[in-house]
Every structure is written in structure tokens, then in C-alpha cells.
Amino acid sequence: KDCNLIPPLSHPSACHSLGGKDRRSGLILNIPLSSDQTSMEELSATLDYLLSIPSEKCKARGFTVIVDGRKSQWNTVKTVVLMLQNVIPPEVSLVCVVKPDEFWDKKVTHFCFWKEKDRLGFEVILVSANKLTRYIEPCQLTDDFGGSLDYDHSDWLNKRLVFEKFTKESTSLLDELSIINDADKSSSMDKDKSADCALLPSFDPETVLQTGHELLSELQQRRFNGSEGGGGGQGAWCPMEEELLAQPQVMKLLDSLREQYTRYQELCRQRNKRTQLDEIHAKVMQVVTWLQGPGSELLKTQQTIGDSIRSAQALQQRHEEIESQHSEWFAVYVELNQQIAALLSTGEEEEVAELKALQQQLSDVCYRQAAQLESRQNVLQAAQGFHSTTQELSQQLDGLLGMLCADVAPADGAAIQQNLKLLEEKLQTVEAGLTSLRQKGALLLEQTCSQPSWPLEETESPTTEQQDSVQHIQSVMEDMQLRKQRCEDMVDVRRLKMLQMVQLFKCEEDALQAVEWLSELLDALLKTHVRLGDDSQETRTMLDKHRKFVDVAQSTYDYGRQLLQATVVLCQSLRCTTRSSGDTLPRLNRVWKQFSVSAEERQQRLELALNFHTAAERVLQQERVEAESLDEVDSLGKTLLDRLTMPVIFPDGSEQFFGSPTDTAAAAEGVRERLLLVEERRLQLQEKLASE
């Protein structure tokens, strides 16, 4: 057993304090012996430990030792008593040996302790347990000896163990903290990380302090309870002397420990702050080094814009990978910036200046790199837009060129108009595409030429890639402009040709329409122009209308002839054979000849009718009429009636009558009525001549 520590007080044979006092206010020690073999070494060590606890003042009042031998052999009791002379200090005046009731009576006679008092140095009394109260007050004895003292040795032992542990740990901790604090105070701040190991004491200060506070609270509570009960009657327990002495010792240790621990905490705080500053500085340098080194090199190698939408997309994908790598370092920058901001609010002046310098350096590098990334992203986006527009414009020009190279064989003018409209729309689309290409090309040139410069120590002349990019952009725009101009020239030619074709179809359509109109005039002439008038005035009016009608037909025929002549000219210009004009011209001439014959016949009939009506009216109005005049009227009337029954004979030999038979009969009836009137006039004249 380690006798320097707490002895085995829980052993059945181990001695302990009863917590009570004898009649002289001395402490009482109890040595309980058992039937098992008792180790004298352990007993001696335990007595030495217990006797070292009380103060000198308490020791001066003496001790009373109770050797409880009720469960032990006589030889063991005797050995223990004899051993006490080497252990018990002079202050021990009385040793009470508690014996069994009748077991030792015969053996006691062989050894009388009272005769050995001078040799032993203290008085030994052999007494029964029920008679122990003759020497010690019952209130100072536990119930094992018939007393009323409320004493829990296990509780005392546990508290004593806690006290001893706290004392040992706190003393060791105070020494360690004092060494650490004094070493730091006497030397400058050590930035070597290996020195951090010296800042770790053997015991946790918080735990030791917590143990001390709990122990002090327990001691104060026991003292309070003891003092409260001290004024009572029998059986009250009073705090032992060592407990009263332990309180100021614990308080002193706690005060010292708190003082050293406070200094230690401040030291740790300063060292932690220094360590944190060093870590931040290292991380800042790590971020700056990467951004100015590998990060910048990655961006410098990505200067091209590609020559197609696919190559630009590949460059965009590579740029996104570079951005992803930068994002990891930017995340570290954000975290470092937050840490620096937190330290700025609590740091000292020197630390604040250092932190601000680090923060400014980190921000400058990160913002410059972010500007380079953003500029590169803008260039790539502009390049994709430029290449995409170039591809679309090239496809539009190819489509327009294909349309221009295809033969134009429309069925009619509407189809030509539709094709012409589609051609104009495609040309407008190409024009809009070229305008968009110019705008996006200008933007790309601006983005390419206005990229942020690198730091002065890294500044270089414009790269070959940038110069090639500018030349490529300008070359693409010039090429597209030339292609668009060639297409415009071809569109002008195609537009003229299509307009001529439209005019050709229009002339053919109008010529056919003229034929139709002329046919309608012929049909109207033959079917409706039958009446000859009831008198000369009406006939004369009808003759004037007939001449105007013929003039309209003549104009229609002339218009048709002009259209057909224009058709011939347009076909020659378009280098194509006449389409329908070869059939239209004979139709036009045939209809016109039929109309001319019919109109001439109609005019002759109207003139004949006019002569008839004029002669008849003159005969009917004159008082004296010559027979020759009457004969002339009859002759004109009969000739006119004969003419009405005759058909119109066309140049091709076909015949056509004017109007229907009913219409012809009605016209002839008017002539006959006039002839009857003339005949009546003849009779009147004959009668008049006969009467004379």
C-alpha cells in the first residue's frame, strides 16, 4: 500500500476517528479489530495518517484510543496495544480496550496493562462495551458502543478522499500554471507551434475548480449543520477539527487556483489569437499564391474565341471548369473575410492594422481575379452569340442563294407574287441577320480588346490569340457582307425577271379579258340590238348609240392588240416562247371580224330605217305628195322588211340572226304599220284627184 497517500481506512481492522471527543475535548480514535489476521503495517500507517490530520492545538488536548477487540483474539489485541507505544504520540493518555463479555477473563491474568503504564507511556483500560461510557460521554460514542453519536465513517472517508485528491491536484496544477505563466511573462511571445504543448496542464482547471467548490460547499454545509446541532442535547455531531481546518485551506487553494487560472486563460487567449492570426495569414497567402499563380496561368492560356459555335461551347465548358476551381478558393476567401471581420471588432491596434492589411491584399487579388473571370465569361458569351448569328446568317444566305439559283416556272401571276414575297422576306431576314451580326461582332471586338489588364509585373503585349480573334471577327463580317451583296445583286435580277413575268401574266390575262369583253359586246349586239325605232328621231338616236357602241368595241379590240404586242416583247425579254398569246390573237381577230360584220349590218339597217322613217314622215305630213314619193317609201319599207329577214354572214361562212324571231317580228310590225299609213295616204290622194 502507498502509505504516502490515504491508507486503507475502509479495511475492517483499520482505525479511524469516531468524530467524537473525550472528557478533555481530545479526539477519539477507534481501532476495530476482526477475527481475520490484522496487518500491523497497515494499522501503523493508518494511525500515522490519522494522527497527522489534526492541528498542533488539537493534538495538545490529547487523544483517547478505543481498541475494539470484541471480534479479535487476545494475542492480536495485545500486539496492537504494544505497537501503539511506537505510533501513538505522547498526547495519548488513555487506551480503552473493549473486551468480549467473558472470553478473556482467564488470560488477562497473565498480562496486566496497568502494570505496564510506565513502560507504555499511556494508561490501558480493559473494559466492556456497556461500561465504556464511564470514561467517555455517550453522546461522543457511536451506537456500536452504546452511544448516540451520529457518525458515518464511509461518508467521512469519501470526503477525505475528495479533499486529498483536490489538494494534490490543485497543488500540482498551481505549480504547473505558475511555471507556464511565469515563463510566458519572462520571455517574448513564442510563435513556434511546438510551444503549445507546454500550455496543457496535467489536470483540467475547470474540473479541479468544480471539485474544490463542491468540496468547500460540503464542508461549509457540514459546519453549518454541526453548529446548528451543537446547541442540542445528546447525540449531536460536531464537525471535527480537521474539517474546520480544511475549509480555509480549500478556500486558499481555490483563490490561488482562480488567480493562476485567470492568468493562464489570458495567456491561452493571447496565444490562440496569435495562432489564429498566423493561420489566417497562412491561408491568405495560400489563396493569394494560387490565384496569382496557377489560377492566373489557367486564365492566360484561355484567350481564343473559337471559329464556330461548337468550338466556342467547348471553350465555355473549359471556362466553367476553371470557374469551379476558382469557386473553391473564393469560398475560402469569404470564410477568411468573415474571420477577419470578427477579429477586427475585438483586436488590438497592432492586430487590427495587420488584419486590415491582410484583408486588403486578399480582397484586391480576389476582386482582380473575379474581374478577369467575368471578363472572360463576357467574351465567351459574346463569342457564342457571334458564332451562332454567323451560322444562322450563313444558313439564311445559303437558302436565299438556293432559291435564286432554282428555275422559276410559276403557273400564274399569283404564284409569282407569292415567290416574290417569299424572296423579299428572305432578303429582309438576311438584312436583319447581318445587322445583328455587325452588332454582336462590335460587342465581341469591344469585349476582346477591353479585357482587364494583369498586374504591372505581369503585363504583356497583346497576345497572338487576341490579334487572331480580332482578325477572325473582322474577316467573318466582311465575308458575310460580300455574300449578302452578291445575293442582293442576284435578288435584283430575279426581282426584275419576276416582275416581268407578273406583267406578262397580267398582259395575257387582260388580253383574254379583252377577248371576253369583245365577245360579250358581240353577243349583246346580236341579241339585243334589234329594234329600229318608231320614227326618224328615235332611229337617229339609236344610230348615234350604235356608233358609240362600236367605238367601245374598237377600243377593246385595240387594247387587246396592245396587250398581245406587250406579251410578245416580254416573252422575248424573258427568252421564253409565247405562252397563250398565240391562241389569243386569232380569237381576238375572229371575234373582232364577227363584231365588225354585225356592227356594219346593224348600222346599215338603222340607216335604211332612218331613210324609211324620214321619207314616210315627209309623205304623211305634206298635203300634196307625188306618186314617186309614195313609191319610194314603199320601196324603202319593203327593202327594210327584206333586210330584217336576212341573217348576218360571218367571214368563216357561219350565219347569225339579230335577236329572236319575236324581236324581229316586232321590228317588222312597226315598219308595216308605217307602210299602212302611207298606203292610206295614197288612197286619200287618189280620191282627192278623182273628185277634182
XYZ file of C-alpha atoms in Angstrom:
692
model
C 0.000 0.000 0.000
C 1.045 3.565 -0.658
C 1.410 4.987 2.839
C 2.095 8.460 1.459
C -1.448 8.579 0.223
C -4.589 7.722 2.136
C -4.184 4.391 3.957
C -6.784 1.614 3.591
C -9.201 3.113 6.081
C -12.046 1.007 4.830
C -10.337 -2.220 5.937
C -12.186 -3.895 8.820
C -9.092 -3.723 11.010
C -8.173 -0.194 10.012
C -8.549 2.509 12.668
C -10.482 5.676 12.233
C -11.729 8.693 14.039
C -15.108 8.407 15.676
C -15.736 12.060 15.191
C -16.366 12.456 18.923
C -14.317 13.879 21.818
C -13.358 12.645 25.266
C -13.973 14.450 28.526
C -10.880 16.606 27.937
C -12.088 17.568 24.436
C -9.458 15.337 22.937
C -10.079 13.382 19.802
C -11.184 9.741 19.946
C -9.531 7.134 17.699
C -11.215 3.796 17.168
C -9.263 0.667 16.181
C -11.778 -2.034 15.192
C -10.171 -5.487 15.150
C -11.665 -8.517 13.437
C -11.228 -12.242 13.537
C -9.037 -12.033 10.416
C -5.344 -11.501 10.661
C -4.587 -7.838 11.161
C -1.711 -6.245 9.267
C 0.357 -4.244 11.722
C 1.975 -2.318 8.879
C -1.367 -1.147 7.552
C -2.549 -0.323 11.047
C 0.609 1.623 11.786
C 0.354 3.542 8.508
C -3.302 4.323 9.138
C -2.560 5.630 12.645
C 0.277 7.768 11.318
C -2.066 9.235 8.698
C -4.915 9.931 11.118
C -2.619 11.484 13.679
C -1.146 13.774 11.015
C -4.510 15.343 10.274
C -5.280 17.319 13.473
C -3.575 20.620 14.181
C -0.978 21.053 16.879
C -3.536 22.806 19.053
C -5.891 19.884 18.713
C -3.116 17.402 19.412
C -2.235 19.284 22.597
C -5.618 18.357 24.064
C -4.668 14.691 23.827
C -6.178 11.554 22.364
C -8.266 8.665 23.593
C -7.843 5.408 21.695
C -10.519 2.705 21.664
C -9.285 -0.748 20.651
C -12.360 -2.764 19.790
C -11.273 -6.363 20.376
C -14.659 -7.957 20.696
C -14.196 -9.833 17.440
C -10.463 -10.482 17.729
C -8.021 -12.744 19.524
C -6.264 -11.716 22.677
C -2.835 -12.010 21.126
C -3.841 -9.621 18.389
C -5.166 -7.144 20.938
C -2.000 -7.362 22.958
C 0.169 -6.926 19.885
C -1.805 -3.882 18.859
C -1.542 -2.325 22.301
C 2.182 -2.903 22.410
C 2.545 -1.483 18.912
C 0.810 1.705 19.964
C 3.789 2.806 22.003
C 5.743 3.280 18.777
C 2.946 5.085 16.999
C 0.855 6.999 19.496
C 2.271 10.433 20.383
C 2.800 11.479 23.983
C -0.518 13.287 23.942
C -2.359 9.920 24.132
C -3.294 9.420 27.780
C -5.818 6.621 27.645
C -6.314 3.447 25.627
C -9.603 1.657 26.169
C -9.597 -1.985 25.136
C -13.134 -3.189 24.584
C -13.264 -6.877 25.503
C -15.769 -9.630 24.997
C -18.019 -10.326 27.927
C -16.316 -13.455 29.462
C -13.876 -14.722 26.912
C -10.619 -13.159 28.102
C -11.089 -13.458 31.932
C -8.527 -16.200 32.450
C -5.979 -14.848 30.021
C -5.959 -11.357 31.332
C -4.293 -12.502 34.481
C -1.165 -13.257 32.542
C -0.804 -9.637 31.326
C -1.897 -6.580 33.227
C -1.812 -3.376 31.179
C -1.983 -1.135 34.199
C 1.328 -2.527 35.396
C 2.872 -1.586 32.023
C 1.774 2.043 32.123
C 5.228 3.383 32.782
C 6.767 1.333 30.039
C 3.994 2.013 27.540
C 3.631 5.702 28.302
C -0.162 5.657 28.483
C -2.874 4.067 30.569
C -4.613 0.959 29.221
C -8.093 0.081 30.495
C -9.778 -3.212 29.744
C -13.460 -2.509 29.669
C -16.716 -3.938 28.365
C -18.615 -2.052 25.684
C -21.516 -1.224 28.003
C -19.134 0.272 30.552
C -17.207 2.431 28.105
C -19.484 5.361 28.986
C -17.678 5.620 32.342
C -14.763 7.154 30.509
C -16.392 8.768 27.501
C -19.683 10.615 27.279
C -22.410 8.591 25.486
C -23.044 11.484 23.150
C -19.462 11.125 21.888
C -19.813 7.395 21.212
C -21.487 5.705 18.274
C -24.260 3.201 18.694
C -21.644 0.368 18.451
C -20.549 1.332 21.929
C -23.950 2.236 23.288
C -23.640 5.916 22.422
C -25.827 8.295 20.426
C -23.241 9.963 18.156
C -24.428 10.070 14.537
C -21.219 9.384 12.623
C -20.824 7.895 9.116
C -17.267 6.797 8.616
C -17.798 5.950 4.898
C -19.060 9.481 4.285
C -16.106 10.964 6.121
C -13.759 8.708 4.203
C -15.238 9.723 0.835
C -14.989 13.406 1.731
C -11.442 12.932 2.932
C -10.555 11.213 -0.335
C -12.062 14.105 -2.249
C -10.147 16.580 -0.112
C -6.869 14.742 -0.554
C -7.432 14.415 -4.313
C -8.327 18.082 -4.625
C -5.340 19.132 -2.552
C -2.944 17.034 -4.610
C -4.398 18.054 -7.991
C -4.788 21.729 -7.125
C -1.257 21.971 -5.721
C 0.186 20.264 -8.805
C -1.970 22.412 -11.072
C -0.898 25.604 -9.290
C 2.757 24.697 -9.775
C 2.222 23.962 -13.474
C 0.181 27.114 -14.098
C 2.696 29.232 -12.210
C 5.553 27.830 -14.297
C 3.606 28.395 -17.539
C 2.548 31.920 -16.597
C 5.941 32.979 -15.296
C 7.719 31.534 -18.307
C 5.449 33.439 -20.659
C 5.852 36.639 -18.665
C 9.640 36.470 -18.630
C 10.024 35.734 -22.316
C 8.620 37.156 -25.547
C 5.687 35.572 -27.297
C 6.821 32.288 -28.837
C 5.322 31.691 -32.236
C 6.642 28.151 -32.510
C 3.753 25.720 -32.568
C 5.756 23.193 -30.513
C 5.461 25.504 -27.525
C 1.728 24.941 -27.473
C 2.288 21.606 -25.764
C 3.608 23.407 -22.653
C 0.254 25.174 -22.359
C -1.538 21.952 -21.466
C -1.506 21.276 -17.669
C -1.831 17.762 -16.297
C -5.275 18.424 -14.874
C -8.274 20.209 -16.255
C -8.522 23.509 -14.325
C -12.295 23.674 -14.744
C -12.718 20.197 -13.287
C -10.400 20.892 -10.359
C -12.167 24.173 -9.598
C -15.539 22.478 -9.785
C -14.320 19.783 -7.376
C -12.979 22.430 -4.996
C -16.225 24.402 -4.988
C -18.248 21.285 -4.335
C -15.881 20.273 -1.525
C -15.989 23.728 0.026
C -19.767 23.781 -0.182
C -19.914 20.391 1.525
C -17.537 21.469 4.293
C -19.488 24.663 4.895
C -22.747 22.727 4.960
C -21.335 20.212 7.460
C -20.065 23.030 9.625
C -23.426 24.740 9.473
C -25.234 21.559 10.374
C -22.772 20.850 13.157
C -23.037 24.307 14.621
C -26.809 24.147 14.434
C -26.868 20.829 16.193
C -24.144 21.730 18.634
C -26.546 23.544 20.814
C -28.801 20.483 21.084
C -28.750 17.595 23.522
C -27.304 14.114 23.345
C -26.283 12.564 20.073
C -25.481 15.765 18.172
C -22.460 15.621 15.908
C -19.888 18.388 15.869
C -17.558 18.939 12.953
C -14.141 17.515 13.526
C -11.147 19.702 13.899
C -9.614 18.603 10.586
C -12.772 19.610 8.737
C -12.693 23.041 10.298
C -9.072 23.390 9.267
C -9.727 22.089 5.742
C -12.085 24.930 4.840
C -9.570 27.771 4.853
C -7.075 25.509 3.115
C -9.570 24.744 0.348
C -10.520 28.407 0.085
C -6.890 29.449 -0.176
C -6.216 26.836 -2.839
C -9.304 27.936 -4.763
C -8.295 31.591 -4.626
C -4.778 30.837 -5.814
C -6.052 28.490 -8.455
C -8.541 31.031 -9.757
C -5.845 33.684 -9.943
C -3.397 31.457 -11.806
C -6.131 30.050 -13.998
C -7.268 33.560 -14.953
C -3.718 34.422 -15.945
C -3.480 31.122 -17.793
C -6.724 31.801 -19.666
C -5.484 35.204 -20.728
C -2.235 33.644 -21.853
C -4.125 30.998 -23.821
C -6.347 33.669 -25.313
C -3.339 35.668 -26.453
C -1.621 32.581 -27.818
C -4.831 31.411 -29.511
C -5.256 34.828 -31.060
C -1.671 34.774 -32.264
C -2.140 31.258 -33.579
C -5.380 32.304 -35.273
C -3.642 35.282 -36.849
C -0.851 33.030 -38.080
C -3.372 30.576 -39.517
C -5.290 33.378 -41.229
C -2.057 34.790 -42.623
C -1.051 31.369 -43.934
C -4.468 30.806 -45.535
C -4.443 34.294 -47.066
C -1.020 33.648 -48.563
C -2.221 30.279 -49.823
C -5.223 31.873 -51.584
C -3.151 34.756 -52.975
C -0.405 32.406 -54.181
C -2.855 30.165 -56.027
C -4.842 32.999 -57.583
C -1.718 34.842 -58.740
C -0.016 31.637 -59.830
C -1.931 28.621 -61.183
C -5.241 30.488 -61.338
C -3.820 33.316 -63.443
C -1.960 30.891 -65.688
C -5.182 28.991 -66.365
C -6.887 32.198 -67.482
C -3.920 33.369 -69.562
C -3.983 30.152 -71.583
C -7.673 30.715 -72.428
C -7.627 33.683 -74.803
C -9.173 32.357 -78.024
C -12.823 32.720 -79.026
C -13.108 29.739 -81.379
C -14.102 29.702 -85.012
C -17.540 28.090 -84.673
C -20.368 27.689 -82.212
C -19.133 24.206 -81.281
C -15.596 25.382 -80.507
C -16.998 28.326 -78.510
C -19.134 25.928 -76.470
C -16.065 23.783 -75.786
C -14.213 26.892 -74.585
C -17.213 27.771 -72.402
C -17.138 24.321 -70.824
C -13.423 24.675 -70.098
C -14.030 28.120 -68.600
C -16.716 26.693 -66.311
C -14.198 24.148 -65.072
C -11.770 26.978 -64.328
C -14.536 28.900 -62.571
C -15.293 25.829 -60.480
C -11.666 25.687 -59.359
C -11.751 29.393 -58.508
C -15.034 28.991 -56.626
C -13.339 26.770 -54.069
C -10.751 29.454 -53.374
C -13.371 32.206 -53.365
C -15.254 30.218 -50.721
C -12.065 30.231 -48.638
C -11.834 33.983 -49.239
C -15.377 34.521 -47.947
C -14.646 32.442 -44.855
C -11.382 34.283 -44.216
C -13.085 37.626 -44.687
C -15.676 36.695 -42.065
C -12.972 35.567 -39.653
C -11.004 38.761 -40.204
C -14.139 40.879 -39.686
C -14.817 39.080 -36.400
C -11.246 39.646 -35.208
C -11.275 43.320 -36.222
C -14.041 44.043 -33.739
C -12.058 42.630 -30.800
C -8.423 43.011 -31.862
C -5.837 45.432 -30.577
C -4.425 48.292 -32.605
C -1.404 46.395 -33.899
C -3.503 43.349 -34.727
C -6.147 45.485 -36.441
C -3.538 47.052 -38.712
C -2.155 43.635 -39.629
C -5.623 42.226 -40.241
C -6.652 45.167 -42.397
C -3.516 44.799 -44.495
C -4.229 41.097 -44.998
C -7.873 41.797 -45.776
C -6.968 44.469 -48.323
C -4.392 42.258 -50.014
C -6.796 39.331 -50.169
C -9.662 41.475 -51.467
C -7.505 43.096 -54.170
C -6.321 39.769 -55.512
C -9.744 38.109 -55.363
C -11.587 41.024 -56.978
C -8.957 41.299 -59.700
C -9.213 37.591 -60.419
C -13.024 37.745 -60.325
C -12.895 40.624 -62.821
C -10.722 38.514 -65.131
C -13.164 35.607 -64.852
C -16.144 37.857 -65.529
C -14.402 39.482 -68.491
C -13.546 36.083 -69.955
C -17.131 34.922 -69.399
C -18.447 38.017 -71.191
C -16.088 37.374 -74.121
C -17.207 33.748 -74.392
C -20.887 34.681 -74.225
C -20.351 37.341 -76.906
C -18.378 34.797 -78.979
C -21.177 32.237 -78.754
C -23.698 34.857 -79.803
C -21.454 35.956 -82.675
C -20.819 32.412 -83.927
C -24.469 31.482 -83.531
C -25.578 34.520 -85.532
C -22.874 33.789 -88.130
C -24.131 30.235 -88.511
C -27.750 31.352 -88.805
C -26.859 34.071 -91.323
C -24.802 31.614 -93.385
C -27.758 29.214 -93.488
C -30.080 32.057 -94.477
C -27.716 33.130 -97.287
C -27.455 29.518 -98.471
C -31.227 29.252 -98.539
C -31.578 32.532 -100.396
C -28.886 31.528 -102.886
C -30.564 28.178 -103.475
C -33.845 29.942 -104.137
C -32.143 32.324 -106.566
C -30.390 29.515 -108.435
C -33.584 27.499 -108.902
C -35.574 27.903 -112.131
C -38.705 29.976 -111.887
C -41.639 28.205 -113.502
C -44.745 29.560 -111.819
C -48.164 28.587 -113.054
C -49.705 32.017 -112.811
C -49.148 35.534 -111.620
C -50.359 34.761 -108.069
C -47.639 32.120 -107.726
C -45.080 34.632 -108.983
C -46.299 37.189 -106.462
C -46.011 34.600 -103.702
C -42.476 33.718 -104.774
C -41.555 37.371 -104.972
C -42.953 37.976 -101.471
C -41.005 34.996 -100.133
C -37.862 36.299 -101.817
C -38.305 39.737 -100.254
C -38.910 38.187 -96.826
C -35.733 36.123 -97.107
C -33.792 39.184 -98.140
C -35.162 41.127 -95.165
C -34.250 38.239 -92.876
C -30.709 38.243 -94.257
C -30.506 42.015 -93.793
C -31.672 41.712 -90.178
C -29.222 38.846 -89.598
C -26.330 40.873 -90.995
C -27.284 43.845 -88.812
C -27.374 41.575 -85.774
C -24.002 40.102 -86.780
C -22.480 43.569 -87.013
C -23.788 44.464 -83.553
C -22.583 41.233 -81.969
C -19.271 41.484 -83.800
C -18.760 45.015 -82.499
C -19.611 43.841 -78.979
C -17.198 40.914 -79.267
C -14.437 43.179 -80.544
C -15.042 45.551 -77.653
C -15.024 42.695 -75.126
C -11.887 41.199 -76.638
C -9.941 44.455 -76.744
C -11.066 45.767 -73.333
C -10.206 42.834 -71.075
C -8.794 43.879 -67.647
C -5.015 44.056 -67.607
C -2.882 41.920 -65.340
C -0.658 43.444 -62.629
C 2.196 45.587 -63.909
C 4.805 42.938 -63.217
C 2.835 40.544 -65.382
C 1.756 42.931 -68.140
C 2.414 41.653 -71.648
C 1.763 42.956 -75.153
C -1.451 41.849 -76.846
C -1.310 38.123 -77.367
C -1.291 36.415 -80.716
C -4.593 34.770 -79.804
C -6.234 38.155 -79.249
C -4.906 39.516 -82.547
C -6.094 36.394 -84.367
C -9.507 36.741 -82.741
C -9.853 40.354 -83.923
C -8.814 39.407 -87.456
C -11.201 36.448 -87.465
C -14.137 38.602 -86.361
C -13.442 41.236 -88.981
C -12.909 38.598 -91.687
C -16.200 36.865 -90.881
C -18.156 40.120 -91.018
C -16.528 41.143 -94.319
C -17.213 37.726 -95.831
C -20.847 37.828 -94.773
C -21.167 41.338 -96.180
C -19.801 40.197 -99.554
C -22.088 37.172 -99.640
C -25.044 39.334 -98.766
C -24.116 41.864 -101.505
C -23.860 39.113 -104.134
C -27.245 37.788 -103.079
C -28.717 41.286 -103.238
C -27.466 41.674 -106.816
C -28.977 38.334 -107.746
C -32.210 39.300 -105.978
C -32.408 42.494 -108.047
C -32.104 40.481 -111.261
C -34.581 37.878 -110.042
C -36.977 40.577 -108.888
C -36.889 42.240 -112.324
C -37.468 38.936 -114.045
C -40.318 38.028 -111.750
C -41.895 41.440 -112.171
C -41.687 40.996 -115.949
C -43.295 37.597 -115.559
C -46.006 39.137 -113.462
C -46.504 41.740 -116.157
C -46.534 39.011 -118.811
C -49.209 37.066 -116.977
C -51.116 40.288 -116.420
C -50.997 41.168 -120.121
C -52.141 37.668 -121.055
C -54.948 37.813 -118.538
C -56.020 41.280 -119.697
C -55.845 40.215 -123.360
C -58.119 37.270 -122.616
C -60.362 39.640 -120.752
C -60.474 41.919 -123.816
C -61.496 38.926 -125.923
C -64.199 38.141 -123.407
C -65.401 41.726 -123.347
C -65.468 41.873 -127.141
C -67.389 38.579 -127.250
C -69.872 39.975 -124.765
C -70.295 43.099 -126.918
C -70.877 40.917 -129.984
C -73.369 38.807 -128.090
C -75.189 41.914 -126.858
C -75.219 43.355 -130.391
C -76.766 40.268 -131.923
C -79.255 39.543 -129.186
C -80.480 42.921 -128.014
C -79.832 45.404 -130.819
C -82.928 44.502 -132.920
C -85.372 47.447 -132.732
C -85.202 50.032 -135.480
C -87.193 52.818 -133.854
C -90.763 54.017 -134.338
C -89.860 57.296 -136.036
C -86.916 59.064 -137.514
C -85.935 60.761 -134.263
C -85.753 57.552 -132.317
C -83.918 55.816 -135.148
C -81.407 58.640 -135.342
C -80.795 58.345 -131.559
C -80.334 54.595 -131.863
C -77.885 55.139 -134.690
C -75.793 57.514 -132.541
C -75.756 54.973 -129.698
C -74.748 52.284 -132.130
C -71.757 54.317 -133.271
C -70.667 54.816 -129.634
C -71.147 51.102 -129.044
C -68.885 50.387 -131.983
C -66.301 52.829 -130.610
C -66.221 50.924 -127.302
C -65.735 47.679 -129.144
C -62.966 49.286 -131.230
C -61.194 50.470 -128.044
C -61.481 46.997 -126.525
C -60.025 45.452 -129.644
C -57.176 47.957 -129.763
C -56.429 47.369 -126.008
C -56.287 43.634 -126.587
C -53.941 44.099 -129.549
C -51.615 46.286 -127.476
C -51.574 43.739 -124.642
C -50.691 40.957 -127.017
C -47.915 43.020 -128.522
C -46.540 43.692 -124.975
C -46.718 39.960 -124.317
C -44.548 39.282 -127.326
C -41.975 41.837 -126.153
C -41.924 40.420 -122.597
C -41.503 36.886 -123.856
C -38.584 37.991 -125.950
C -37.047 39.741 -122.914
C -37.568 36.671 -120.740
C -36.313 34.440 -123.536
C -39.327 32.216 -123.352
C -41.840 31.208 -126.042
C -45.152 32.962 -126.103
C -47.470 31.239 -123.744
C -51.136 31.755 -124.596
C -50.741 34.797 -126.857
C -50.551 32.586 -129.985
C -54.115 31.398 -129.370
C -55.426 34.660 -128.007
C -54.599 36.783 -131.057
C -56.585 34.658 -133.557
C -59.503 34.568 -131.133
C -59.334 38.333 -130.782
C -59.215 38.856 -134.569
C -62.032 36.372 -135.182
C -64.346 37.966 -132.649
C -63.482 41.414 -133.954
C -64.294 40.453 -137.539
C -67.600 38.959 -136.454
C -68.341 42.097 -134.481
C -67.367 44.335 -137.418
C -69.632 42.467 -139.819
C -72.504 42.511 -137.314
C -71.983 46.190 -136.496
C -71.872 47.099 -140.172
C -75.107 45.202 -140.797
C -76.722 46.848 -137.787
C -75.626 50.285 -138.980
C -76.945 49.687 -142.499
C -80.303 48.586 -141.122
C -80.513 51.643 -138.868
C -79.579 53.950 -141.800
C -82.146 52.236 -144.012
C -84.751 52.563 -141.230
C -83.834 56.237 -140.811
C -84.361 56.872 -144.558
C -87.645 54.975 -144.442
C -88.988 56.865 -141.436
C -87.832 60.193 -142.841
C -89.486 59.598 -146.215
C -92.664 58.219 -144.602
C -92.955 61.172 -142.250
C -92.463 63.616 -145.112
C -95.144 61.909 -147.212
C -97.552 61.763 -144.311
C -97.054 65.395 -143.361
C -97.220 67.066 -146.816
C -100.581 67.995 -148.304
C -99.533 67.379 -151.833
C -97.439 64.284 -152.409
C -96.024 62.997 -155.582
C -96.684 59.413 -156.519
C -93.000 58.895 -156.905
C -92.502 59.760 -153.211
C -95.050 57.222 -152.166
C -93.453 54.617 -154.348
C -90.086 55.454 -152.808
C -91.461 54.896 -149.287
C -92.962 51.578 -150.318
C -89.714 50.546 -151.876
C -87.715 51.526 -148.748
C -90.178 49.741 -146.462
C -90.077 46.535 -148.428
C -86.314 46.639 -148.681
C -86.117 47.109 -144.899
C -88.517 44.219 -144.280
C -86.488 42.035 -146.562
C -83.266 43.068 -144.712
C -84.778 42.081 -141.340
C -85.324 38.561 -142.537
C -81.736 38.145 -143.682
C -79.030 36.699 -141.310
C -75.539 38.107 -140.714
C -72.962 36.130 -142.630
C -69.549 35.957 -140.844
C -66.218 35.657 -142.696
C -65.996 31.967 -141.846
C -69.357 31.437 -143.580
C -71.446 30.985 -140.464
C -74.720 32.844 -140.044
C -76.346 34.569 -137.106
C -79.721 36.376 -136.881
C -80.278 39.543 -134.887
C -82.370 38.792 -131.846
C -85.083 36.208 -131.586
C -87.893 35.708 -134.159
C -90.271 37.532 -131.832
C -87.966 40.541 -131.678
C -87.594 40.533 -135.470
C -91.383 40.276 -135.936
C -91.910 43.218 -133.561
C -89.450 45.372 -135.515
C -91.097 44.357 -138.829
C -94.569 45.118 -137.433
C -93.562 48.753 -136.822
C -92.427 49.051 -140.436
C -95.630 47.527 -141.731
C -97.734 49.909 -139.672
C -95.937 52.823 -141.320
C -96.468 51.259 -144.696
C -100.232 51.007 -143.988
C -100.319 54.677 -143.080
C -98.519 55.503 -146.324
C -100.945 53.349 -148.257
C -103.894 55.161 -146.644
C -102.310 58.427 -147.677
C -102.031 57.115 -151.227
C -105.756 56.268 -151.226
C -106.622 59.694 -149.884
C -104.642 61.349 -152.614
C -106.248 59.199 -155.279
C -109.728 60.000 -154.033
C -108.912 63.665 -153.959
C -107.638 63.539 -157.537
C -110.706 61.653 -158.642
C -113.035 64.199 -157.128
C -111.282 67.027 -158.855
